[in-house]
CSV table of C-alpha atoms in Angstrom, one decimal:
chain,number,residue,atom,x,y,z
H,1,MET,CA,100.0,73.8,30.4
H,2,CYS,CA,103.5,75.5,30.0
H,3,VAL,CA,106.0,74.8,32.8
H,4,ILE,CA,108.8,77.3,33.1
H,5,GLU,CA,111.8,75.9,35.0
H,6,THR,CA,113.5,78.5,37.2
H,7,SER,CA,117.0,78.4,38.6
H,8,PRO,CA,117.3,77.1,42.1
H,9,VAL,CA,117.8,79.5,45.0
H,10,VAL,CA,119.3,78.3,48.3
H,11,GLU,CA,119.1,80.4,51.4
H,12,THR,CA,121.4,80.0,54.4
H,13,ARG,CA,121.6,82.0,57.6
H,14,ARG,CA,123.6,84.8,56.0
H,15,LEU,CA,123.7,84.0,52.3
H,16,VAL,CA,121.6,83.4,49.2
H,17,LEU,CA,122.9,81.1,46.5
H,18,ARG,CA,121.4,82.0,43.1
H,19,ALA,CA,122.0,81.8,39.4
H,20,PRO,CA,124.4,84.5,38.1
H,21,ALA,CA,122.7,87.2,36.1
H,22,PRO,CA,124.2,89.5,33.4
H,23,GLN,CA,124.3,92.4,35.9
H,24,ASP,CA,126.6,90.3,38.2
H,25,ALA,CA,129.4,90.3,35.6
H,26,PRO,CA,131.2,93.5,36.7
H,27,ARG,CA,131.2,92.4,40.3
H,28,ILE,CA,132.3,88.8,39.5
H,29,ALA,CA,135.1,90.2,37.4
H,30,ALA,CA,136.2,92.6,40.2
H,31,LEU,CA,136.3,89.8,42.8
H,32,ALA,CA,137.9,87.2,40.5
H,33,ASN,CA,140.6,89.4,39.1
H,34,ASP,CA,143.0,88.4,41.9
H,35,ILE,CA,145.9,86.0,41.1
H,36,ASP,CA,145.6,84.5,44.6
H,37,ILE,CA,142.1,83.4,43.9
H,38,ALA,CA,142.6,82.4,40.3
H,39,ARG,CA,145.7,80.3,41.0
H,40,MET,CA,143.7,78.2,43.4
H,41,THR,CA,141.2,77.2,40.7
H,42,LYS,CA,141.5,74.9,37.7
H,43,ARG,CA,139.5,76.9,35.2
H,44,MET,CA,139.8,80.6,36.1
H,45,PRO,CA,142.1,82.7,33.9
H,46,HIS,CA,144.2,85.6,35.2
H,47,PRO,CA,143.8,88.4,34.5
H,48,PHE,CA,140.0,88.0,34.7
H,49,HIS,CA,138.1,90.6,32.8
H,50,VAL,CA,134.4,91.6,32.6
H,51,LYS,CA,134.3,89.7,29.2
H,52,HIS,CA,135.3,86.5,31.1
H,53,ALA,CA,132.5,87.1,33.6
H,54,GLU,CA,130.0,87.8,30.9
H,55,ASP,CA,131.0,84.5,29.1
H,56,PHE,CA,130.7,82.7,32.5
H,57,VAL,CA,127.1,84.0,33.0
H,58,VAL,CA,126.2,82.8,29.5
H,59,GLN,CA,127.8,79.4,30.1
H,60,VAL,CA,126.0,78.9,33.4
H,61,ALA,CA,122.6,79.8,31.8
H,62,ALA,CA,123.3,77.0,29.2
H,63,GLN,CA,124.1,74.4,31.8
H,64,ASP,CA,122.0,71.2,31.8
H,65,PRO,CA,120.4,71.4,35.3
H,66,ALA,CA,120.5,67.6,35.6
H,67,ARG,CA,124.3,67.7,35.3
H,68,ALA,CA,125.4,71.1,36.8
H,69,SER,CA,124.3,74.0,38.9
H,70,THR,CA,126.3,77.1,39.5
H,71,PHE,CA,125.5,79.8,42.0
H,72,VAL,CA,126.6,83.3,42.9
H,73,ILE,CA,127.1,83.5,46.6
H,74,GLU,CA,125.4,86.6,47.7
H,75,HIS,CA,125.5,88.3,51.1
H,76,GLU,CA,122.7,90.7,52.1
H,77,ASP,CA,125.1,93.6,53.0
H,78,HIS,CA,127.9,92.9,50.6
H,79,GLY,CA,126.3,91.6,47.4
H,80,ALA,CA,128.1,88.9,45.5
H,81,VAL,CA,131.0,87.5,47.5
H,82,GLY,CA,131.9,84.5,45.4
H,83,VAL,CA,130.8,81.5,43.3
H,84,ILE,CA,130.0,77.9,44.0
H,85,GLY,CA,129.3,75.1,41.5
H,86,LEU,CA,128.3,71.5,41.4
H,87,PHE,CA,128.9,69.6,38.2
H,88,GLU,CA,129.5,66.2,36.7
H,89,GLY,CA,133.1,65.8,35.7
H,90,ASP,CA,135.5,62.9,35.2
H,91,ASP,CA,134.6,61.1,38.5
H,92,ARG,CA,131.8,58.7,39.1
H,93,VAL,CA,130.1,61.3,41.3
H,94,PRO,CA,129.6,65.0,40.8
H,95,GLU,CA,132.3,67.5,41.9
H,96,THR,CA,132.0,70.8,43.7
H,97,GLY,CA,134.2,73.9,43.5
H,98,TYR,CA,134.0,77.4,44.9
H,99,TRP,CA,135.9,80.6,45.4
H,100,ILE,CA,135.4,83.6,47.6
H,101,GLY,CA,136.6,87.2,47.1
H,102,ARG,CA,139.7,88.1,49.1
H,103,GLU,CA,138.0,90.8,51.2
H,104,PHE,CA,135.6,88.1,52.5
H,105,TRP,CA,138.1,85.4,53.4
H,106,GLY,CA,138.0,84.2,57.0
H,107,ARG,CA,134.3,85.0,57.6
H,108,GLY,CA,133.0,81.5,57.1
H,109,PHE,CA,131.1,82.3,53.9
H,110,ALA,CA,132.7,79.5,51.9
H,111,THR,CA,131.8,76.9,54.5
H,112,GLU,CA,128.2,78.3,54.9
H,113,ALA,CA,127.7,78.3,51.1
H,114,LEU,CA,129.1,74.8,50.7
H,115,GLU,CA,126.9,73.5,53.5
H,116,GLY,CA,123.8,75.1,51.9
H,117,ALA,CA,124.8,73.7,48.5
H,118,LEU,CA,125.2,70.2,50.0
H,119,VAL,CA,121.8,70.2,51.5
H,120,TRP,CA,120.4,71.3,48.2
H,121,ALA,CA,122.4,68.7,46.3
H,122,SER,CA,121.1,65.9,48.5
H,123,ARG,CA,117.4,67.1,48.7
H,124,LYS,CA,116.7,68.6,45.3
H,125,TRP,CA,119.4,67.3,43.0
H,126,ARG,CA,119.2,63.8,44.7
H,127,ARG,CA,123.0,63.5,44.9
H,128,ARG,CA,124.3,61.2,47.7
H,129,ALA,CA,128.0,61.8,47.2
H,130,LEU,CA,130.2,64.6,45.9
H,131,VAL,CA,134.0,64.9,45.4
H,132,ALA,CA,136.2,68.0,45.7
H,133,GLY,CA,139.8,68.7,45.5
H,134,HIS,CA,142.0,71.5,46.7
H,135,PHE,CA,145.5,72.3,45.6
H,136,ALA,CA,148.0,71.1,48.2
H,137,ASP,CA,149.2,74.7,48.7
H,138,ASN,CA,145.7,75.8,49.6
H,139,PRO,CA,145.1,74.3,53.1
H,140,ALA,CA,142.4,76.9,53.8
H,141,SER,CA,140.2,75.3,51.2
H,142,GLY,CA,140.8,71.9,52.7
H,143,ARG,CA,139.6,73.2,56.1
H,144,VAL,CA,136.4,74.6,54.4
H,145,LEU,CA,135.8,71.1,52.9
H,146,GLU,CA,136.4,69.4,56.3
H,147,LYS,CA,134.1,71.7,58.1
H,148,ALA,CA,131.4,70.9,55.6
H,149,GLY,CA,131.8,67.1,56.2
H,150,PHE,CA,134.2,66.1,53.4
H,151,LEU,CA,136.8,63.5,54.2
H,152,TYR,CA,140.2,63.0,52.6
H,153,THR,CA,140.4,60.0,50.2
H,154,GLY,CA,144.2,59.6,50.5
H,155,GLU,CA,144.5,60.3,46.7
H,156,THR,CA,146.5,63.2,45.3
H,157,ARG,CA,146.1,64.0,41.6
H,158,ARG,CA,147.9,66.4,39.3
H,159,ALA,CA,145.5,69.0,37.9
H,160,PHE,CA,146.1,71.8,35.5
H,161,SER,CA,145.4,75.4,36.7
H,162,LEU,CA,144.8,77.8,33.9
H,163,ALA,CA,146.0,80.8,36.0
H,164,ARG,CA,149.2,79.0,37.0
H,165,ARG,CA,149.6,77.7,33.5
H,166,ALA,CA,150.9,74.5,35.2
H,167,ASP,CA,149.9,71.4,37.0
H,168,ALA,CA,149.5,71.3,40.8
H,169,ASP,CA,149.0,68.6,43.3
H,170,THR,CA,145.4,68.2,44.2
H,171,ARG,CA,144.3,66.6,47.4
H,172,MET,CA,141.0,64.7,46.8
H,173,MET,CA,138.1,64.6,49.2
H,174,VAL,CA,134.6,63.0,49.3
H,175,TRP,CA,131.3,63.9,50.9
H,176,MET,CA,128.4,61.4,51.4
H,177,ALA,CA,124.9,62.3,52.5
């Protein structure tokens, strides 16, 4: 018997979290090519071109599902609105990170996507704790994490941001199922 592993799909009230597909690359690039988004992430370059998005889709397809899962955040009416990922990093527990396209800020999509990803992580991925960090100059991301149940650890780290080409203070948070 042949078993084909499919990428997970998470459904929330307004969103679907699913694996990025090659046809998502132009949309991901259009949303991500915003310095105000890129500078709030560690790994996103700016400018962000379609080639970056195509490479991202390929990298996600090659992820070990036991160590990482990355989802496009899709809204029924708007299509892809952002990306969220869960991955093993330098910490003892996995980390999560996300971004939302500027035109969708303030609508609760990041919080809803994060809450859905946390339910998935605890039920299907069997994770009981996750860490996240947000740059100190991005308090909106801190509010998203707080609404989803993350608590501040009291630790601030320096983390390199590719788009900034510099280190930035990162306020660390933790979530426990």
